């Protein structure tokens, strides 16, 4: 859908489904790219000036085309693998399942809505309990709770409710399926819970991230489309649409709340937070998410600042993201630095080693750049506060072999860590198999929640500088 000029005067929309093979090569030499069906931007845009930028556009469109072509097989294979992985837990364990098979007894088919069914993310990292060595108020507590909440957001409602209420002894509020007006489906998920049923002091909002076999999620991650908001900067179009961008209206402060109105992530969560937090003046809330969920978490805080929601921003304890892709351009980054400084909002952007997603979409001043400090952890879980993660664009010949060596080490480490740190760091056979993918595509297996949970428990505690404009600090 073309951008409405009333809320956005400058924009870039890529429509890879309308790009032919010939169009892909036209990106490099065409003087009339604005007239192509797959490229929608104002006339005279400087987005396409220079070979480097055209190469970035080519890479984005080509990757989206490939992912679009892979959509059905990726989903089919992924859902089948997820289903197969759940057969043992739904049939009393692997041994019991095997005995039933050889004896010809009935095999229970996993129910995707049951409290025993876990996602493919849950199968990669089996841990569901909070770290009992980290108490409320401890410096590790915020990131440790946040990554576990972000991980749990991938699961179904029954499983999520069980873990929060029984294992964590907290109050489950809701699992949301939000409407995306542009995709016209409920494609955005988030969970909300609080630390106590009565007189809660902390509310957690965790956005679901990129599902490994969901091609649409990966398309969103690599898409370069953006809309520029006046006085704010350019923001990632896909992330805004997922959060609740209104067709032809952009981000009005209020929307219609009639009974038949679809639920949009930003507006519904904002309303729910106001309702819950008004009951306890001391209560705070945190925003968190892994991967795509991290982008939605920081974007949610951004729209709060856009709407000058001072009361809620004062209640915001911090934004914790893990493996988050880029969401805006340098102007947006400067806007957010100023606003976060004014409202004293803490932003903790965690990046593990060679995780490829924080390097997406491509870093460029015309397109997207991270803002604020990066809490970077290497493969030994040693951490530093840096301005930008190493190899910020991932696609580098010079970095390929170092990344490959680290992927080999990560695979071997999966066997060693349980012996040196305890059984809680055990990796199951499925996790080890996925580590092998990192030997082919370095940085992909580093994006799982396994390493992000590990770095919150084994890594040093890092804090961004008190002022977003201070020089980066190294944490010893």
Short mmCIF file of C-alpha atoms in Angstrom, two decimals:
data_model
loop_
_atom_site.label_atom_id
_atom_site.label_comp_id
_atom_site.label_asym_id
_atom_site.label_seq_id
_atom_site.Cartn_x
_atom_site.Cartn_y
_atom_site.Cartn_z
CA UNK A 1 0.00 0.00 0.00
CA UNK A 2 1.39 3.41 -0.94
CA UNK A 3 2.33 5.71 1.90
CA UNK A 4 -0.22 8.36 2.82
CA UNK A 5 1.37 11.79 2.53
CA UNK A 6 -0.69 13.17 5.41
CA UNK A 7 1.40 11.38 8.05
CA UNK A 8 4.54 10.76 6.04
CA UNK A 9 6.16 12.92 3.35
CA UNK A 10 9.29 10.84 2.83
CA UNK A 11 9.31 7.08 2.61
CA UNK A 12 10.69 3.99 0.94
CA UNK A 13 8.57 0.94 0.26
CA UNK A 14 10.05 -2.19 -1.27
CA UNK A 15 7.64 -4.73 -2.77
CA UNK A 16 9.82 -7.71 -3.68
CA UNK A 17 6.85 -9.82 -4.75
CA UNK A 18 6.46 -7.47 -7.74
CA UNK A 19 10.14 -7.56 -8.73
CA UNK A 20 11.17 -9.72 -11.66
CA UNK A 21 14.68 -11.10 -12.15
CA UNK A 22 15.27 -8.35 -14.68
CA UNK A 23 14.16 -5.76 -12.12
CA UNK A 24 16.80 -6.99 -9.69
CA UNK A 25 19.57 -6.14 -12.13
CA UNK A 26 17.87 -2.85 -13.06
CA UNK A 27 18.53 -1.72 -9.49
CA UNK A 28 22.18 -1.17 -10.38
CA UNK A 29 21.77 0.96 -13.48
CA UNK A 30 18.19 2.24 -13.88
CA UNK A 31 17.73 6.02 -13.74
CA UNK A 32 13.98 5.58 -13.26
CA UNK A 33 13.90 3.21 -10.31
CA UNK A 34 11.04 5.22 -8.79
CA UNK A 35 8.83 4.07 -11.69
CA UNK A 36 9.35 0.39 -11.00
CA UNK A 37 6.44 -1.47 -9.39
CA UNK A 38 8.58 -2.93 -6.63
CA UNK A 39 10.13 0.41 -5.62
CA UNK A 40 7.92 3.12 -4.12
CA UNK A 41 9.53 6.42 -3.12
CA UNK A 42 9.04 10.14 -3.84
CA UNK A 43 10.52 11.45 -7.07
CA UNK A 44 14.08 12.69 -6.77
CA UNK A 45 14.80 10.64 -3.66
CA UNK A 46 18.49 10.44 -2.72
CA UNK A 47 18.04 6.91 -1.39
CA UNK A 48 19.27 5.40 -4.65
CA UNK A 49 22.32 7.59 -5.13
CA UNK A 50 25.56 5.67 -5.19
CA UNK A 51 26.46 2.06 -5.96
CA UNK A 52 26.67 1.09 -2.29
CA UNK A 53 23.07 2.03 -1.56
CA UNK A 54 21.84 0.33 -4.69
CA UNK A 55 23.72 -2.78 -3.65
CA UNK A 56 22.00 -2.65 -0.23
CA UNK A 57 18.59 -2.36 -1.92
CA UNK A 58 19.45 -5.24 -4.25
CA UNK A 59 20.49 -7.47 -1.34
CA UNK A 60 17.30 -6.66 0.58
CA UNK A 61 14.96 -7.31 -2.36
CA UNK A 62 16.80 -10.50 -3.38
CA UNK A 63 16.73 -11.91 0.16
CA UNK A 64 13.05 -11.07 0.50
CA UNK A 65 12.30 -12.78 -2.82
CA UNK A 66 14.15 -15.90 -1.71
CA UNK A 67 12.39 -15.95 1.68
CA UNK A 68 9.04 -15.37 0.00
CA UNK A 69 9.70 -18.30 -2.32
CA UNK A 70 10.69 -20.39 0.72
CA UNK A 71 7.63 -19.39 2.79
CA UNK A 72 5.55 -22.56 2.31
CA UNK A 73 8.36 -25.16 2.56
CA UNK A 74 9.91 -23.34 5.57
CA UNK A 75 6.59 -23.32 7.42
CA UNK A 76 5.76 -26.89 6.46
CA UNK A 77 9.11 -28.31 7.53
CA UNK A 78 9.29 -26.13 10.65
CA UNK A 79 5.84 -27.02 11.96
CA UNK A 80 6.45 -30.72 11.32
CA UNK A 81 9.77 -30.65 13.17
CA UNK A 82 8.14 -28.78 16.04
CA UNK A 83 5.35 -31.36 16.17
CA UNK A 84 7.75 -34.33 16.08
CA UNK A 85 9.86 -32.86 18.85
CA UNK A 86 6.79 -32.75 21.09
CA UNK A 87 5.82 -36.41 20.68
CA UNK A 88 8.07 -37.67 23.51
CA UNK A 89 6.78 -35.16 26.11
CA UNK A 90 3.17 -35.95 25.19
CA UNK A 91 3.72 -39.69 25.42
CA UNK A 92 5.54 -40.07 28.74
CA UNK A 93 9.07 -39.61 27.45
CA UNK A 94 11.23 -40.95 24.63
CA UNK A 95 11.52 -44.47 26.08
CA UNK A 96 7.78 -44.78 26.68
CA UNK A 97 7.09 -43.50 23.17
CA UNK A 98 9.48 -46.09 21.73
CA UNK A 99 7.83 -48.91 23.71
CA UNK A 100 4.40 -47.84 22.54
CA UNK A 101 5.61 -47.86 18.95
CA UNK A 102 7.08 -51.37 19.05
CA UNK A 103 4.05 -52.70 20.97
CA UNK A 104 1.60 -51.14 18.57
CA UNK A 105 -0.10 -49.04 21.26
CA UNK A 106 -1.85 -45.76 20.60
CA UNK A 107 0.41 -42.76 20.15
CA UNK A 108 -0.93 -39.45 21.43
CA UNK A 109 -0.67 -36.66 18.88
CA UNK A 110 0.65 -33.43 20.47
CA UNK A 111 -1.90 -30.66 20.96
CA UNK A 112 -0.33 -27.33 20.01
CA UNK A 113 -2.55 -25.57 22.58
CA UNK A 114 -1.73 -27.81 25.54
CA UNK A 115 0.51 -26.91 28.47
CA UNK A 116 2.86 -29.74 27.49
CA UNK A 117 3.53 -28.40 24.01
CA UNK A 118 6.61 -26.21 23.57
CA UNK A 119 7.76 -24.22 20.56
CA UNK A 120 10.85 -24.93 18.52
CA UNK A 121 12.54 -22.15 20.51
CA UNK A 122 11.64 -23.98 23.71
CA UNK A 123 13.08 -27.19 22.31
CA UNK A 124 16.34 -25.42 21.51
CA UNK A 125 16.57 -24.16 25.10
CA UNK A 126 14.72 -26.38 27.59
CA UNK A 127 15.14 -24.06 30.61
CA UNK A 128 11.98 -22.42 31.95
CA UNK A 129 12.81 -21.65 35.59
CA UNK A 130 14.23 -18.34 36.75
CA UNK A 131 17.75 -18.32 38.13
CA UNK A 132 17.17 -18.95 41.85
CA UNK A 133 20.54 -17.45 42.74
CA UNK A 134 19.38 -14.01 41.53
CA UNK A 135 17.03 -12.24 43.94
CA UNK A 136 14.69 -9.32 43.30
CA UNK A 137 16.67 -6.09 43.47
CA UNK A 138 19.97 -7.70 42.47
CA UNK A 139 21.84 -6.15 39.54
CA UNK A 140 21.36 -9.34 37.49
CA UNK A 141 17.61 -9.49 38.13
CA UNK A 142 16.40 -7.16 35.35
CA UNK A 143 18.20 -8.80 32.42
CA UNK A 144 17.73 -12.31 33.85
CA UNK A 145 13.96 -11.94 34.22
CA UNK A 146 13.70 -10.15 30.88
CA UNK A 147 15.40 -12.82 28.78
CA UNK A 148 13.32 -15.56 30.40
CA UNK A 149 10.16 -13.56 29.72
CA UNK A 150 11.27 -12.95 26.13
CA UNK A 151 11.93 -16.68 25.71
CA UNK A 152 8.57 -17.60 27.22
CA UNK A 153 6.73 -15.29 24.82
CA UNK A 154 7.30 -17.85 22.04
CA UNK A 155 5.08 -20.40 23.78
CA UNK A 156 1.32 -21.00 23.70
CA UNK A 157 -1.01 -19.54 26.32
CA UNK A 158 -1.52 -22.71 28.38
CA UNK A 159 2.21 -23.38 28.70
CA UNK A 160 2.97 -19.72 29.43
CA UNK A 161 0.30 -19.49 32.12
CA UNK A 162 1.56 -22.66 33.82
CA UNK A 163 5.18 -21.53 33.97
CA UNK A 164 4.39 -18.01 35.21
CA UNK A 165 1.88 -19.06 37.87
CA UNK A 166 3.41 -22.35 39.06
CA UNK A 167 7.15 -22.12 38.41
CA UNK A 168 7.65 -18.39 38.85
CA UNK A 169 4.87 -17.81 41.39
CA UNK A 170 3.75 -14.68 39.56
CA UNK A 171 0.45 -13.42 38.19
CA UNK A 172 -0.23 -14.15 34.52
CA UNK A 173 -2.22 -11.33 32.92
CA UNK A 174 -2.66 -12.28 29.28
CA UNK A 175 -1.17 -13.57 26.05
CA UNK A 176 -2.15 -11.21 23.25
CA UNK A 177 -2.58 -11.83 19.53
CA UNK A 178 -2.60 -8.37 17.97
CA UNK A 179 -3.89 -7.25 14.61
CA UNK A 180 -1.60 -6.06 11.81
CA UNK A 181 -3.76 -3.84 9.59
CA UNK A 182 -1.34 -4.13 6.65
CA UNK A 183 -0.97 -7.92 6.72
CA UNK A 184 -4.62 -8.24 7.79
CA UNK A 185 -3.97 -10.97 10.34
CA UNK A 186 -3.08 -11.41 13.99
CA UNK A 187 0.67 -11.61 13.46
CA UNK A 188 1.97 -9.80 16.57
CA UNK A 189 2.11 -11.58 19.92
CA UNK A 190 3.07 -10.44 23.40
CA UNK A 191 2.66 -11.61 26.99
CA UNK A 192 2.08 -9.57 30.12
CA UNK A 193 2.49 -10.61 33.75
CA UNK A 194 3.30 -9.11 37.13
CA UNK A 195 5.43 -10.20 40.05
CA UNK A 196 2.57 -10.35 42.58
CA UNK A 197 -1.18 -10.81 42.38
CA UNK A 198 -1.80 -7.95 44.81
CA UNK A 199 0.19 -4.77 45.27
CA UNK A 200 2.44 -5.63 42.33
CA UNK A 201 5.73 -3.72 42.11
CA UNK A 202 6.74 -4.82 38.62
CA UNK A 203 4.83 -5.50 35.39
CA UNK A 204 6.60 -7.21 32.49
CA UNK A 205 5.66 -6.84 28.81
CA UNK A 206 7.47 -9.29 26.51
CA UNK A 207 7.04 -9.22 22.73
CA UNK A 208 7.40 -12.43 20.75
CA UNK A 209 10.36 -12.47 18.37
CA UNK A 210 11.25 -14.05 15.05
CA UNK A 211 9.96 -17.61 14.78
CA UNK A 212 12.79 -19.60 13.13
CA UNK A 213 10.63 -21.13 10.39
CA UNK A 214 8.41 -18.09 9.76
CA UNK A 215 9.59 -16.56 6.48
CA UNK A 216 7.43 -13.45 6.98
CA UNK A 217 9.29 -12.64 10.21
CA UNK A 218 12.65 -12.96 8.47
CA UNK A 219 11.37 -10.83 5.57
CA UNK A 220 10.50 -8.11 8.08
CA UNK A 221 13.99 -8.32 9.58
CA UNK A 222 15.79 -7.80 6.26
CA UNK A 223 13.31 -5.31 4.76
CA UNK A 224 14.66 -1.78 4.17
CA UNK A 225 11.25 -0.11 3.91
CA UNK A 226 10.79 2.94 6.12
CA UNK A 227 8.50 5.86 6.83
CA UNK A 228 9.85 9.20 8.06
CA UNK A 229 7.95 10.83 10.93
CA UNK A 230 8.38 14.58 11.08
CA UNK A 231 10.74 15.62 13.86
CA UNK A 232 11.50 11.98 14.73
CA UNK A 233 13.28 10.38 11.78
CA UNK A 234 12.96 7.29 9.63
CA UNK A 235 11.50 4.19 11.27
CA UNK A 236 11.33 0.62 10.00
CA UNK A 237 7.97 0.22 8.23
CA UNK A 238 7.53 -3.48 9.03
CA UNK A 239 8.10 -3.05 12.76
CA UNK A 240 5.72 -0.09 12.90
CA UNK A 241 3.01 -2.05 11.11
CA UNK A 242 3.45 -4.94 13.55
CA UNK A 243 3.14 -2.58 16.52
CA UNK A 244 -0.09 -0.98 15.32
CA UNK A 245 0.58 1.66 12.67
CA UNK A 246 -2.82 2.91 11.46
CA UNK A 247 -3.58 2.94 7.76
CA UNK A 248 -3.77 6.49 6.39
CA UNK A 249 -3.31 7.90 9.91
CA UNK A 250 0.13 6.89 11.16
CA UNK A 251 0.34 7.17 14.95
CA UNK A 252 -2.67 9.12 16.28
CA UNK A 253 -2.55 9.41 20.05
CA UNK A 254 -6.00 7.84 20.37
CA UNK A 255 -7.96 5.47 18.15
CA UNK A 256 -11.52 4.20 18.00
CA UNK A 257 -12.22 1.78 20.87
CA UNK A 258 -15.58 0.43 19.73
CA UNK A 259 -16.37 -3.23 20.61
CA UNK A 260 -15.71 -4.41 17.05
CA UNK A 261 -12.37 -2.59 16.83
CA UNK A 262 -9.33 -4.82 16.23
CA UNK A 263 -6.70 -4.87 18.98
CA UNK A 264 -3.42 -3.18 18.04
CA UNK A 265 -0.32 -3.89 20.11
CA UNK A 266 0.71 -0.37 21.06
CA UNK A 267 -2.74 0.96 21.95
CA UNK A 268 -3.96 -2.10 23.86
CA UNK A 269 -0.78 -2.58 25.90
CA UNK A 270 -0.65 1.14 26.71
CA UNK A 271 -4.24 1.02 27.97
CA UNK A 272 -3.61 -2.12 30.03
CA UNK A 273 -0.48 -0.65 31.60
CA UNK A 274 -2.31 2.51 32.63
CA UNK A 275 -5.04 0.41 34.21
CA UNK A 276 -2.67 -1.86 36.17
CA UNK A 277 -0.11 0.75 37.23
CA UNK A 278 -2.75 3.21 38.43
CA UNK A 279 -3.59 0.76 41.23
CA UNK A 280 -0.12 1.06 42.79
CA UNK A 281 1.83 4.31 42.56
CA UNK A 282 5.10 2.51 43.37
CA UNK A 283 4.77 -0.04 40.57
CA UNK A 284 7.06 0.01 37.53
CA UNK A 285 7.12 -1.88 34.25
CA UNK A 286 9.76 -3.20 31.88
CA UNK A 287 9.68 -3.88 28.16
CA UNK A 288 11.58 -6.77 26.65
CA UNK A 289 11.90 -8.98 23.61
CA UNK A 290 14.28 -11.19 21.69
CA UNK A 291 14.97 -10.65 17.98
CA UNK A 292 11.93 -9.06 16.31
CA UNK A 293 10.42 -8.79 19.80
CA UNK A 294 13.29 -6.57 20.87
CA UNK A 295 12.59 -4.21 17.96
CA UNK A 296 8.93 -3.98 19.02
CA UNK A 297 9.93 -3.34 22.65
CA UNK A 298 12.14 -0.34 21.86
CA UNK A 299 9.67 0.93 19.26
CA UNK A 300 6.87 0.78 21.86
CA UNK A 301 8.94 3.04 24.12
CA UNK A 302 9.62 5.30 21.15
CA UNK A 303 5.93 5.85 20.41
CA UNK A 304 5.32 6.58 24.10
CA UNK A 305 7.84 9.41 23.81
CA UNK A 306 6.27 10.57 20.54
CA UNK A 307 2.92 10.84 22.32
CA UNK A 308 4.58 12.43 25.39
CA UNK A 309 3.16 9.82 27.76
CA UNK A 310 5.09 11.26 30.69
CA UNK A 311 3.26 9.32 33.39
CA UNK A 312 3.99 5.96 31.75
CA UNK A 313 7.57 6.88 30.88
CA UNK A 314 8.16 7.75 34.52
CA UNK A 315 6.96 4.23 35.36
CA UNK A 316 9.23 2.60 32.77
CA UNK A 317 12.11 0.96 34.64
CA UNK A 318 13.97 -0.09 31.52
CA UNK A 319 13.92 -1.60 28.04
CA UNK A 320 15.83 -4.88 27.75
CA UNK A 321 16.39 -6.25 24.26
CA UNK A 322 18.31 -9.32 23.09
CA UNK A 323 19.53 -9.83 19.52
CA UNK A 324 17.48 -6.84 18.37
CA UNK A 325 17.58 -5.66 14.72
CA UNK A 326 17.88 -1.97 13.83
CA UNK A 327 14.70 0.12 13.94
CA UNK A 328 15.55 3.65 12.75
CA UNK A 329 18.02 6.07 11.19
CA UNK A 330 20.56 8.39 12.92
CA UNK A 331 17.98 11.19 13.31
CA UNK A 332 15.67 8.77 15.11
CA UNK A 333 18.60 7.69 17.30
CA UNK A 334 19.36 11.27 18.33
CA UNK A 335 15.67 11.90 18.99
CA UNK A 336 15.50 8.85 21.27
CA UNK A 337 18.73 9.70 23.11
CA UNK A 338 17.36 13.12 24.02
CA UNK A 339 13.97 11.74 25.07
CA UNK A 340 15.42 8.86 27.09
CA UNK A 341 17.76 11.28 28.86
CA UNK A 342 14.86 13.60 29.67
CA UNK A 343 12.69 10.81 31.03
CA UNK A 344 15.61 8.86 32.56
CA UNK A 345 14.72 5.69 30.66
CA UNK A 346 17.37 2.94 30.69
CA UNK A 347 17.96 1.06 27.45
CA UNK A 348 19.87 -2.25 27.62
CA UNK A 349 20.61 -3.64 24.14
CA UNK A 350 22.31 -7.02 24.53
CA UNK A 351 24.24 -8.55 21.64
CA UNK A 352 25.91 -11.95 21.79
CA UNK A 353 29.05 -12.59 19.74
CA UNK A 354 28.32 -13.10 16.03
CA UNK A 355 24.52 -13.09 16.25
CA UNK A 356 23.49 -12.03 12.75
CA UNK A 357 20.14 -10.35 13.53
CA UNK A 358 21.54 -7.26 15.35
CA UNK A 359 23.48 -6.66 12.12
CA UNK A 360 20.17 -6.38 10.20
CA UNK A 361 18.87 -4.46 8.30
CA UNK A 362 22.03 -3.12 6.70
CA UNK A 363 23.82 -0.33 8.58
CA UNK A 364 23.72 2.90 6.60
CA UNK A 365 23.05 6.53 7.52
CA UNK A 366 20.29 6.69 4.90
CA UNK A 367 18.62 3.54 6.16
CA UNK A 368 19.17 2.24 9.69
CA UNK A 369 21.60 2.55 12.58
CA UNK A 370 21.47 1.39 16.19
CA UNK A 371 21.41 4.05 18.88
CA UNK A 372 22.59 4.03 22.47
CA UNK A 373 25.23 1.73 23.90
CA UNK A 374 25.57 -1.94 23.02
CA UNK A 375 26.09 -4.47 25.82
CA UNK A 376 28.27 -6.84 23.85
CA UNK A 377 29.29 -10.33 25.02
CA UNK A 378 31.81 -12.57 23.30
CA UNK A 379 31.67 -16.37 23.10
CA UNK A 380 33.29 -16.60 26.56
CA UNK A 381 30.42 -14.48 27.94
CA UNK A 382 32.83 -11.66 28.76
CA UNK A 383 31.06 -8.36 28.27
CA UNK A 384 31.85 -4.77 27.29
CA UNK A 385 29.85 -1.61 26.79
CA UNK A 386 30.62 -0.53 23.23
CA UNK A 387 29.23 1.92 20.71
CA UNK A 388 28.57 -0.77 18.10
CA UNK A 389 29.01 -4.55 17.96
CA UNK A 390 32.03 -5.77 15.94
CA UNK A 391 31.40 -6.55 12.26
CA UNK A 392 28.27 -4.42 12.37
CA UNK A 393 27.11 -5.48 8.90
CA UNK A 394 27.81 -9.22 9.20
CA UNK A 395 28.47 -9.73 5.47
CA UNK A 396 32.26 -9.51 5.42
CA UNK A 397 34.82 -11.81 3.82
CA UNK A 398 37.41 -10.83 6.44
CA UNK A 399 35.09 -11.90 9.26
CA UNK A 400 33.93 -15.19 7.75
CA UNK A 401 36.78 -17.41 8.98
CA UNK A 402 36.90 -15.92 12.50
CA UNK A 403 33.14 -16.42 12.75
CA UNK A 404 33.51 -19.98 11.51
CA UNK A 405 36.15 -20.74 14.17
CA UNK A 406 33.90 -19.29 16.88
CA UNK A 407 31.02 -21.45 15.60
CA UNK A 408 33.24 -24.52 15.96
CA UNK A 409 34.12 -23.45 19.51
CA UNK A 410 30.42 -22.90 20.35
CA UNK A 411 29.61 -26.42 19.18
CA UNK A 412 32.39 -27.92 21.34
CA UNK A 413 31.46 -25.67 24.27
CA UNK A 414 28.01 -27.27 24.35
CA UNK A 415 29.65 -30.50 25.56
CA UNK A 416 32.01 -28.80 28.03
CA UNK A 417 29.82 -26.19 29.74
CA UNK A 418 27.64 -28.66 31.72
CA UNK A 419 30.80 -30.16 33.26
CA UNK A 420 32.30 -26.82 34.22
CA UNK A 421 29.17 -24.80 35.16
CA UNK A 422 26.56 -27.41 36.05
CA UNK A 423 23.73 -29.39 34.48
CA UNK A 424 21.61 -26.27 34.06
CA UNK A 425 23.78 -25.41 31.05
CA UNK A 426 23.20 -28.75 29.33
CA UNK A 427 22.31 -28.55 25.65
CA UNK A 428 19.98 -31.19 24.24
CA UNK A 429 20.69 -33.11 21.04
CA UNK A 430 18.45 -30.77 19.02
CA UNK A 431 20.41 -27.76 20.24
CA UNK A 432 23.68 -29.44 19.27
CA UNK A 433 22.31 -30.16 15.80
CA UNK A 434 21.34 -26.51 15.41
CA UNK A 435 24.84 -25.49 16.51
CA UNK A 436 26.03 -27.37 13.43
CA UNK A 437 24.02 -24.96 11.28
CA UNK A 438 26.39 -22.29 12.55
CA UNK A 439 29.21 -24.15 10.81
CA UNK A 440 27.47 -23.41 7.51
CA UNK A 441 25.89 -20.03 8.30
CA UNK A 442 28.01 -18.47 11.08
CA UNK A 443 25.90 -16.24 13.28
CA UNK A 444 22.57 -17.99 12.78
CA UNK A 445 22.85 -20.45 15.65
CA UNK A 446 24.24 -17.62 17.80
CA UNK A 447 20.82 -15.95 17.60
CA UNK A 448 19.02 -18.53 19.76
CA UNK A 449 18.01 -17.67 23.33
CA UNK A 450 20.52 -20.22 24.73
CA UNK A 451 23.46 -17.85 24.71
CA UNK A 452 21.40 -14.86 25.83
CA UNK A 453 20.18 -16.78 28.89
CA UNK A 454 23.76 -17.89 29.54
CA UNK A 455 25.24 -14.39 29.33
CA UNK A 456 22.74 -13.06 31.90
CA UNK A 457 23.85 -15.79 34.31
CA UNK A 458 27.53 -16.24 33.54
CA UNK A 459 28.49 -12.84 32.14
CA UNK A 460 29.51 -9.68 33.91
CA UNK A 461 26.80 -7.16 34.77
CA UNK A 462 26.93 -4.27 32.32
CA UNK A 463 25.21 -0.89 32.47
CA UNK A 464 24.98 1.69 29.69
CA UNK A 465 26.46 5.12 30.48
CA UNK A 466 24.21 7.34 32.61
CA UNK A 467 24.00 9.73 29.70
CA UNK A 468 23.43 8.43 26.21
CA UNK A 469 25.91 11.08 25.00
CA UNK A 470 28.79 9.97 27.21
CA UNK A 471 31.71 8.13 25.75
CA UNK A 472 31.40 4.35 25.78
CA UNK A 473 32.71 2.64 28.89
CA UNK A 474 34.42 -0.69 29.18
CA UNK A 475 33.26 -2.91 32.01
CA UNK A 476 36.01 -4.93 33.64
#
